[in-house]
Short mmCIF file of C-alpha atoms and ligand atoms in Angstrom, two decimals:
data_model
loop_
_atom_site.label_atom_id
_atom_site.label_comp_id
_atom_site.label_asym_id
_atom_site.label_seq_id
_atom_site.Cartn_x
_atom_site.Cartn_y
_atom_site.Cartn_z
CA UNK A 40 0.00 0.00 0.00
CA UNK A 41 1.25 3.48 -0.87
CA UNK A 42 0.39 6.36 1.45
CA UNK A 43 0.94 10.07 0.79
CA UNK A 44 1.46 12.13 3.95
CA UNK A 45 0.58 15.82 3.77
CA UNK A 46 1.32 18.60 6.24
CA UNK A 47 -0.48 21.64 4.85
CA UNK A 48 0.22 25.15 6.16
CA UNK A 49 -1.35 28.37 4.97
CA UNK A 50 1.40 29.16 2.46
CA UNK A 51 3.38 25.95 2.38
CA UNK A 52 2.86 22.22 2.16
CA UNK A 53 5.18 19.34 2.99
CA UNK A 54 4.73 15.79 1.73
CA UNK A 55 6.22 12.30 2.06
CA UNK A 56 5.30 9.27 0.01
CA UNK A 57 5.55 5.91 1.81
CA UNK A 58 5.64 2.32 0.61
CA UNK A 59 4.00 0.72 3.66
CA UNK A 60 5.25 -2.80 2.85
CA UNK A 61 8.64 -1.86 4.31
CA UNK A 62 7.80 1.67 5.55
CA UNK A 63 10.30 3.12 3.08
CA UNK A 64 10.11 6.72 1.89
CA UNK A 65 9.76 6.80 -1.91
CA UNK A 66 9.95 10.59 -2.14
CA UNK A 67 9.52 13.69 -0.05
CA UNK A 68 9.30 17.37 -0.77
CA UNK A 69 7.54 20.64 -0.22
CA UNK A 70 5.76 23.53 -1.87
CA UNK A 71 6.68 26.94 -0.50
CA UNK A 72 5.18 30.38 -1.07
CA UNK A 73 1.73 29.12 -2.11
CA UNK A 74 -0.30 32.15 -3.23
CA UNK A 75 2.61 33.72 -5.10
CA UNK A 76 3.79 33.84 -8.68
CA UNK A 77 7.16 32.48 -7.66
CA UNK A 78 6.16 29.48 -5.56
CA UNK A 79 8.88 26.86 -5.13
CA UNK A 80 8.20 23.15 -5.54
CA UNK A 81 10.86 20.71 -4.41
CA UNK A 82 10.88 16.93 -4.67
CA UNK A 83 13.56 14.61 -3.29
CA UNK A 84 12.96 11.22 -4.90
CA UNK A 85 14.82 8.53 -2.92
CA UNK A 86 17.99 7.57 -4.77
CA UNK A 87 17.67 10.35 -7.35
CA UNK A 88 18.79 13.99 -7.31
CA UNK A 89 16.53 16.70 -5.86
CA UNK A 90 14.44 18.65 -8.37
CA UNK A 91 13.29 22.24 -7.81
CA UNK A 92 10.87 24.34 -9.85
CA UNK A 93 9.74 27.93 -9.49
CA UNK A 94 6.26 28.61 -10.86
CA UNK A 95 2.96 30.34 -10.16
CA UNK A 96 0.90 28.46 -7.55
CA UNK A 97 -1.97 30.51 -6.22
CA UNK A 98 -3.74 27.98 -4.04
CA UNK A 99 -3.55 24.51 -2.50
CA UNK A 100 -5.41 22.55 -5.23
CA UNK A 101 -2.77 23.58 -7.76
CA UNK A 102 -0.03 22.83 -5.22
CA UNK A 103 -1.28 19.25 -4.77
CA UNK A 104 -1.69 18.83 -8.54
CA UNK A 105 1.93 19.91 -8.99
CA UNK A 106 3.12 17.51 -6.29
CA UNK A 107 1.26 14.64 -8.00
CA UNK A 108 2.72 15.64 -11.38
CA UNK A 109 6.20 15.48 -9.90
CA UNK A 110 5.55 12.12 -8.23
CA UNK A 111 4.64 10.56 -11.60
CA UNK A 112 7.12 12.55 -13.73
CA UNK A 113 8.86 10.23 -16.24
CA UNK A 114 12.37 11.32 -15.13
CA UNK A 115 12.31 12.28 -11.47
CA UNK A 116 9.04 10.63 -10.51
CA UNK A 117 8.76 7.49 -8.39
CA UNK A 118 5.34 6.13 -9.49
CA UNK A 119 3.89 5.36 -12.91
CA UNK A 120 0.43 6.64 -12.08
CA UNK A 121 -1.32 8.65 -9.37
CA UNK A 122 -3.77 5.74 -9.08
CA UNK A 123 -1.00 3.79 -7.28
CA UNK A 124 -1.55 6.03 -4.23
CA UNK A 125 -3.96 4.13 -1.95
CA UNK A 126 -4.55 6.73 0.76
CA UNK A 127 -3.59 10.18 1.99
CA UNK A 128 -2.87 11.05 5.63
CA UNK A 129 -2.97 14.63 6.89
CA UNK A 130 -1.46 16.22 9.93
CA UNK A 131 -4.09 18.27 11.79
CA UNK A 132 -2.92 20.36 14.73
CA UNK A 133 -6.12 20.64 16.75
CA UNK A 134 -8.60 17.87 17.38
CA UNK A 135 -10.10 19.51 20.49
CA UNK A 136 -11.99 17.09 22.74
CA UNK A 137 -13.62 15.45 19.73
CA UNK A 138 -10.72 13.30 18.58
CA UNK A 139 -8.68 11.01 20.81
CA UNK A 140 -7.28 9.06 17.86
CA UNK A 141 -6.76 9.32 14.12
CA UNK A 142 -9.85 8.95 11.91
CA UNK A 143 -10.82 8.61 8.27
CA UNK A 144 -12.12 11.84 6.72
CA UNK A 145 -15.91 12.03 6.42
CA UNK A 146 -18.27 14.98 6.01
CA UNK A 147 -18.87 14.91 9.80
CA UNK A 148 -15.12 14.87 10.53
CA UNK A 149 -14.64 17.88 8.24
CA UNK A 150 -17.45 19.75 9.99
CA UNK A 151 -15.84 19.03 13.36
CA UNK A 152 -12.39 20.22 12.21
CA UNK A 153 -14.10 23.41 11.02
CA UNK A 154 -15.81 23.85 14.38
CA UNK A 155 -12.32 23.78 15.90
CA UNK A 156 -11.02 26.67 13.76
CA UNK A 157 -11.40 29.01 16.75
CA UNK A 158 -8.95 26.96 18.80
CA UNK A 159 -6.27 26.83 16.09
CA UNK A 160 -6.93 29.73 13.72
CA UNK A 161 -3.47 29.57 12.15
CA UNK A 162 -3.42 25.81 11.57
CA UNK A 163 -6.78 24.05 11.16
CA UNK A 164 -8.03 26.22 8.25
CA UNK A 165 -4.82 25.47 6.36
CA UNK A 166 -5.21 21.72 6.99
CA UNK A 167 -8.77 21.92 5.60
CA UNK A 168 -7.39 23.53 2.45
CA UNK A 169 -5.09 20.52 2.14
CA UNK A 170 -7.96 18.05 2.59
CA UNK A 171 -10.10 19.84 -0.02
CA UNK A 172 -7.17 20.07 -2.43
CA UNK A 173 -6.62 16.29 -2.23
CA UNK A 174 -10.35 15.72 -2.70
CA UNK A 175 -10.32 17.91 -5.82
CA UNK A 176 -7.35 16.06 -7.31
CA UNK A 177 -8.04 12.49 -6.17
CA UNK A 178 -11.75 12.23 -5.35
CA UNK A 179 -11.71 8.44 -5.00
CA UNK A 180 -8.78 8.20 -2.61
CA UNK A 181 -9.58 7.80 1.12
CA UNK A 182 -8.04 10.34 3.48
CA UNK A 183 -7.19 10.16 7.17
CA UNK A 184 -6.43 12.87 9.72
CA UNK A 185 -3.91 12.54 12.52
CA UNK A 186 -4.17 15.09 15.32
CA UNK A 187 -1.33 16.67 17.33
CA UNK A 188 -3.66 16.83 20.32
CA UNK A 189 -5.04 13.26 20.25
CA UNK A 190 -2.30 11.58 22.31
CA UNK A 191 -2.94 14.02 25.17
CA UNK A 192 -6.66 13.25 25.44
CA UNK A 193 -5.76 10.74 28.18
CA UNK A 194 -4.84 13.60 30.55
CA UNK A 195 -7.05 13.64 33.64
CA UNK A 196 -9.06 16.79 34.57
CA UNK A 197 -6.57 17.54 37.36
CA UNK A 198 -3.95 18.34 34.71
CA UNK A 199 -6.08 19.58 31.80
CA UNK A 200 -8.26 22.07 33.70
CA UNK A 201 -7.12 25.62 34.46
CA UNK A 202 -8.04 27.06 37.86
CA UNK A 203 -10.35 29.70 36.35
CA UNK A 204 -14.17 29.88 36.34
CA UNK A 205 -15.52 26.50 35.24
CA UNK A 206 -18.04 28.22 32.99
CA UNK A 207 -15.19 29.09 30.60
CA UNK A 208 -14.44 25.41 30.13
CA UNK A 209 -18.10 24.54 29.76
CA UNK A 210 -18.92 27.35 27.32
CA UNK A 211 -15.69 27.72 25.36
CA UNK A 212 -13.73 24.53 26.04
CA UNK A 213 -10.88 26.53 27.55
CA UNK A 214 -8.53 23.81 28.85
CA UNK A 215 -5.11 22.29 28.24
CA UNK A 216 -4.97 20.25 25.02
CA UNK A 217 -1.24 19.84 24.42
CA UNK A 218 0.52 19.48 21.07
CA UNK A 219 3.32 17.49 19.36
CA UNK A 220 1.29 14.41 20.37
CA UNK A 221 2.39 12.25 17.42
CA UNK A 222 6.01 12.91 18.33
CA UNK A 223 5.58 12.25 22.07
CA UNK A 224 3.71 9.01 21.26
CA UNK A 225 6.32 7.85 18.75
CA UNK A 226 9.38 8.47 20.93
CA UNK A 227 7.65 6.84 23.95
CA UNK A 228 7.15 3.65 21.96
CA UNK A 229 10.70 3.76 20.63
CA UNK A 230 12.04 4.34 24.15
CA UNK A 231 10.24 1.23 25.44
CA UNK A 232 11.69 -0.81 22.57
CA UNK A 233 15.16 0.58 23.20
CA UNK A 234 14.96 -0.16 26.93
CA UNK A 235 13.50 -3.62 26.24
CA UNK A 236 10.64 -3.04 28.68
CA UNK A 237 6.85 -2.84 28.22
CA UNK A 238 5.68 0.75 27.74
CA UNK A 239 2.87 0.06 30.26
CA UNK A 240 5.51 -0.23 33.02
CA UNK A 241 7.47 2.92 32.23
CA UNK A 242 7.40 6.47 33.56
CA UNK A 243 8.87 8.74 30.89
CA UNK A 244 9.37 12.45 30.34
CA UNK A 245 9.54 13.08 26.61
CA UNK A 246 11.07 16.39 25.55
CA UNK A 247 10.22 17.53 22.01
CA UNK A 248 12.59 20.48 21.74
CA UNK A 249 12.48 22.10 18.31
CA UNK A 250 11.41 25.53 17.16
CA UNK A 251 8.33 24.89 19.23
CA UNK A 252 9.03 22.90 22.39
CA UNK A 253 6.99 20.82 24.78
CA UNK A 254 7.55 18.07 27.29
CA UNK A 255 5.14 15.38 28.37
CA UNK A 256 4.75 13.09 31.38
CA UNK A 257 4.03 9.67 29.86
CA UNK A 258 2.93 7.20 32.54
CA UNK A 259 2.36 3.64 31.35
CA UNK A 260 2.21 4.82 27.73
CA UNK A 261 -0.41 7.51 28.43
CA UNK A 262 0.08 11.26 28.44
CA UNK A 263 -0.90 12.43 31.93
CA UNK A 264 0.39 15.99 31.60
CA UNK A 265 2.06 18.13 28.97
CA UNK A 266 3.57 21.61 28.95
CA UNK A 267 1.71 23.19 26.02
CA UNK A 268 -1.80 24.26 26.88
CA UNK A 269 -4.89 25.50 25.11
CA UNK A 270 -2.48 26.85 22.51
CA UNK A 271 1.18 26.06 21.75
CA UNK A 272 2.28 29.20 23.63
CA UNK A 273 2.27 27.77 27.15
CA UNK A 274 5.04 25.85 28.84
CA UNK A 275 8.71 25.85 27.94
CA UNK A 276 10.68 28.83 26.71
CA UNK A 277 10.98 28.39 22.92
CA UNK A 278 12.74 29.94 19.92
CA UNK A 279 10.38 32.91 19.66
CA UNK A 280 7.61 31.98 22.15
CA UNK A 281 7.68 33.02 25.78
CA UNK A 282 6.21 29.87 27.31
CA UNK A 283 4.92 30.36 30.87
CA UNK A 284 4.59 33.93 32.11
CA UNK A 285 2.40 35.65 34.68
CA UNK A 286 -0.87 36.25 32.75
CA UNK A 287 -1.15 39.68 34.43
CA UNK A 288 1.77 40.78 32.22
CA UNK A 289 -0.67 40.91 29.27
CA UNK A 290 -3.00 43.68 30.50
CA UNK A 291 -0.10 45.48 32.23
CA UNK A 292 1.97 45.64 29.02
CA UNK A 293 -1.07 46.67 26.97
CA UNK A 294 -1.66 49.58 29.32
CA UNK A 295 1.97 50.69 29.74
CA UNK A 296 3.02 50.31 26.10
CA UNK A 297 -0.31 51.22 24.54
CA UNK A 298 -0.45 47.91 22.68
CA UNK A 299 -3.46 46.08 21.28
CA UNK A 300 -4.31 42.48 22.18
CA UNK A 301 -3.10 41.26 18.83
CA UNK A 302 0.21 43.14 19.26
CA UNK A 303 0.82 41.53 22.65
CA UNK A 304 -0.15 38.17 21.19
CA UNK A 305 2.37 38.65 18.44
CA UNK A 306 5.03 39.77 20.96
CA UNK A 307 4.57 36.60 23.02
CA UNK A 308 4.47 34.25 20.00
CA UNK A 309 6.99 35.79 17.61
CA UNK A 310 9.28 38.14 19.50
CA UNK A 311 9.96 36.41 22.79
CA UNK A 312 11.86 33.30 23.91
CA UNK A 313 15.50 32.81 22.90
CA UNK A 314 15.20 35.62 20.36
CA UNK A 315 14.09 38.22 22.91
CA UNK A 316 16.67 37.40 25.58
CA UNK A 317 19.66 36.82 23.29
CA UNK A 318 18.88 39.67 20.92
CA UNK A 319 20.57 37.44 18.34
CA UNK A 320 18.14 34.88 17.02
CA UNK A 321 15.83 31.99 17.76
CA UNK A 322 18.07 29.22 16.45
CA UNK A 323 19.95 27.25 19.09
CA UNK A 324 22.96 26.98 16.77
CA UNK A 325 23.33 30.77 16.67
CA UNK A 326 22.91 30.98 20.44
CA UNK A 327 25.58 28.32 21.02
CA UNK A 328 28.03 30.04 18.67
CA UNK A 329 27.49 33.43 20.29
CA UNK A 330 27.91 31.90 23.76
CA UNK A 331 31.20 30.41 22.70
CA UNK A 332 32.30 33.83 21.49
CA UNK A 333 31.51 35.22 24.96
CA UNK A 334 28.14 36.87 24.33
CA UNK A 335 26.45 37.33 27.73
CA UNK A 336 22.92 37.75 26.42
CA UNK A 337 23.21 34.49 24.50
CA UNK A 338 24.48 32.78 27.66
CA UNK A 339 21.55 34.13 29.69
CA UNK A 340 19.06 32.99 27.01
CA UNK A 341 20.58 29.50 27.03
CA UNK A 342 20.56 29.29 30.83
CA UNK A 343 16.90 30.37 31.05
CA UNK A 344 15.93 27.90 28.33
CA UNK A 345 17.72 25.02 30.06
CA UNK A 346 16.53 26.01 33.57
CA UNK A 347 12.87 26.12 32.55
CA UNK A 348 13.11 22.75 30.78
CA UNK A 349 14.83 21.18 33.81
CA UNK A 350 12.12 22.50 36.14
CA UNK A 351 9.43 20.89 33.96
CA UNK A 352 11.24 17.54 33.93
CA UNK A 353 11.52 17.66 37.74
CA UNK A 354 7.87 18.57 38.15
CA UNK A 355 6.78 15.70 35.88
CA UNK A 356 8.88 13.24 37.89
CA UNK A 357 6.88 14.48 40.88
CA UNK A 358 3.59 14.26 38.95
CA UNK A 359 4.28 10.58 38.18
CA UNK A 360 5.94 9.85 41.54
CA UNK A 361 8.90 8.37 39.70
CA UNK A 362 10.90 8.40 36.52
CA UNK A 363 12.54 5.70 34.41
CA UNK A 364 13.78 7.69 31.44
CA UNK A 365 13.99 11.12 29.85
CA UNK A 366 13.80 11.28 26.06
CA UNK A 367 15.18 14.13 23.94
CA UNK A 368 13.87 14.62 20.42
CA UNK A 369 13.31 17.22 17.60
CA UNK A 370 15.77 19.78 16.17
CA UNK A 371 17.36 21.00 19.41
CA UNK A 372 16.76 17.83 21.44
CA UNK A 373 18.41 15.60 18.84
CA UNK A 374 21.29 17.92 17.98
CA UNK A 375 22.27 20.08 20.93
CA UNK A 376 24.68 18.06 23.07
CA UNK A 377 25.25 21.29 25.02
CA UNK A 378 21.61 21.55 26.12
CA UNK A 379 21.31 17.86 26.98
CA UNK A 380 24.49 18.01 29.04
CA UNK A 381 23.33 21.08 30.98
CA UNK A 382 19.92 19.54 31.73
CA UNK A 383 21.37 16.17 32.79
CA UNK A 384 24.09 17.67 35.01
CA UNK A 385 21.39 19.59 36.85
CA UNK A 386 19.31 16.46 37.39
CA UNK A 387 22.01 14.27 38.94
CA UNK A 388 19.92 14.09 42.15
CA UNK A 389 17.50 11.83 40.25
CA UNK A 390 20.26 9.25 39.86
CA UNK A 391 21.32 10.19 36.33
CA UNK A 392 24.81 8.95 35.53
CA UNK A 393 25.60 10.97 32.46
CA UNK A 394 27.82 9.63 29.67
CA UNK A 395 29.62 12.65 28.17
CA UNK A 396 31.09 10.63 25.32
CA UNK A 397 27.78 9.11 24.18
CA UNK A 398 26.20 12.56 24.44
CA UNK A 399 28.83 14.15 22.20
CA UNK A 400 28.55 11.41 19.55
CA UNK A 401 26.48 12.43 16.54
CA UNK A 402 24.23 9.60 15.43
CA UNK A 403 20.99 9.43 13.53
CA UNK A 404 19.98 6.36 15.57
CA UNK A 405 18.30 5.96 18.95
CA UNK A 406 20.88 5.97 21.74
CA UNK A 407 21.38 6.25 25.50
CA UNK A 408 23.47 9.12 26.85
CA UNK A 409 23.63 7.68 30.36
CA UNK A 410 25.88 4.92 31.67
CA UNK A 411 24.42 1.39 31.73
CA UNK A 412 23.62 1.30 35.48
CA UNK A 413 22.07 4.78 35.61
CA UNK A 414 18.89 4.78 37.78
CA UNK A 415 17.20 7.14 35.28
CA UNK A 416 18.15 6.59 31.64
CA UNK A 417 18.42 9.50 29.22
CA UNK A 418 17.79 8.72 25.55
CA UNK A 419 18.13 10.61 22.28
CA UNK A 420 15.48 9.39 19.83
CA UNK A 421 14.98 11.05 16.43
CA UNK A 422 11.28 11.77 15.99
CA UNK A 423 9.32 10.74 12.91
CA UNK A 424 5.87 12.33 12.86
CA UNK A 425 5.34 11.56 9.16
CA UNK A 426 5.84 7.84 9.77
CA UNK A 427 3.22 7.91 12.55
CA UNK A 428 0.76 9.60 10.16
CA UNK A 429 1.52 7.03 7.45
CA UNK A 430 1.11 4.12 9.92
CA UNK A 431 -2.16 5.44 11.35
CA UNK A 432 -3.54 6.02 7.85
CA UNK A 433 -2.50 2.53 6.78
CA UNK A 434 -4.08 1.00 9.90
CA UNK A 435 -7.38 2.84 9.35
CA UNK A 436 -7.55 1.70 5.73
CA UNK A 437 -6.81 -1.93 6.65
CA UNK A 438 -9.51 -1.78 9.33
CA UNK A 439 -12.02 -0.30 6.94
CA UNK A 440 -11.28 -2.98 4.36
CA UNK A 441 -11.75 -5.66 7.07
CA UNK A 442 -15.11 -4.19 8.05
CA UNK A 443 -16.31 -3.91 4.44
P1 AMP B 739 12.45 21.51 14.53
O1 AMP B 739 11.35 22.47 14.87
O2 AMP B 739 12.32 20.21 15.25
O3 AMP B 739 12.67 21.35 13.05
O4 AMP B 739 13.79 22.15 15.10
C1 AMP B 739 14.37 23.28 14.49
C2 AMP B 739 15.40 23.87 15.42
O5 AMP B 739 16.39 22.90 15.77
C3 AMP B 739 16.21 25.00 14.82
O6 AMP B 739 15.57 26.24 14.91
C4 AMP B 739 17.47 24.98 15.66
O7 AMP B 739 17.28 25.82 16.79
C5 AMP B 739 17.57 23.57 16.15
N1 AMP B 739 18.74 22.87 15.61
C6 AMP B 739 18.85 22.24 14.41
N2 AMP B 739 20.10 21.72 14.27
C7 AMP B 739 20.78 22.02 15.40
C8 AMP B 739 22.11 21.77 15.88
N3 AMP B 739 23.00 21.09 15.15
N4 AMP B 739 22.45 22.24 17.10
C9 AMP B 739 21.56 22.91 17.85
N5 AMP B 739 20.29 23.18 17.46
C10 AMP B 739 19.91 22.74 16.26
#
């Protein structure tokens, strides 16, 4: 079975084409600058050179058509015909309380995703454009949706409710949802495999530290708490997002600086985090370089970032009353030995016996960065959200075929 995985944004779209027999990637690529005359389409067919084209692409239906054209192109394509694609799986950021697992797309599912636009105004409308664009190009092909929030639907009320008037939850569904769920779920399963123990027995803190960052307390394979909240702004300090702050700062800043709500929102989402403190950038590589060159603002930004992450890990160990392993994943988590070392040194009280050499080693594979007898293991596990989407889509199609 061949599954096309789509991650549609408002002006960009990423794709990966999987052969599910061996879970191999046949091709991947992206369309950037959708809506412009000079949109860029890139395809990386496995085993062949990358191909890039600049052309007018004004909306998502044309973007998908172009992707399909490239997939079946006589020279750089990987399939003979679009009809070889059996199913399409989409990433959808917000599934609210309606979706605790991946589902096949139906009219009712589309209506529900639309109802959730309010909760994810930057993401869900773009995902719907992707779903409609696939429908327009491949009307017969079944589609599935995989939600970033679904894995966290196991959180109990004690962690998902905010201590504010209950009417706000009842009327507007204001609560913690959490994000990066496909990644937290994937690395939890991989961690259990790596440790050779059943996931049901493990207490894990999974740290998805990329441009956006979140950590999750995974107890017995279930998310019981996670740092992102109703939106992806809460929790850890991130590249450009503040993470946790005193909510009273919002009205105070609006009054003192004469800012509108949307300006403060933009400040907290786009001009805060590493960028705001370092005054250099939001990329951990830039921060690390500047630190090495003696930049004090960069050093402060790094220390705050690490300190806040370490506090979350400690609080989740308390939330689960124990900890077997910490998992680092995503851009920073997989690549920044500096951050991992700082976090682990500060958590030695948990019984972490850190392995500096294993930490410094660059490897694309899962690995431990603690010594064999360490009471708490620390693992680096590359995430693979696209593979989870492909697997879930495949599973839903197999199930449907069984039922029919
Ligand atoms: P992601 O959102 O998972 O794609 O992560 C992107 C982020 O990973 C970038 O903004 C960088 O901050 C970070 N990153 C990527 N490579 C490295 C590296 N070699 N060292 C430190 N940080 C990195």
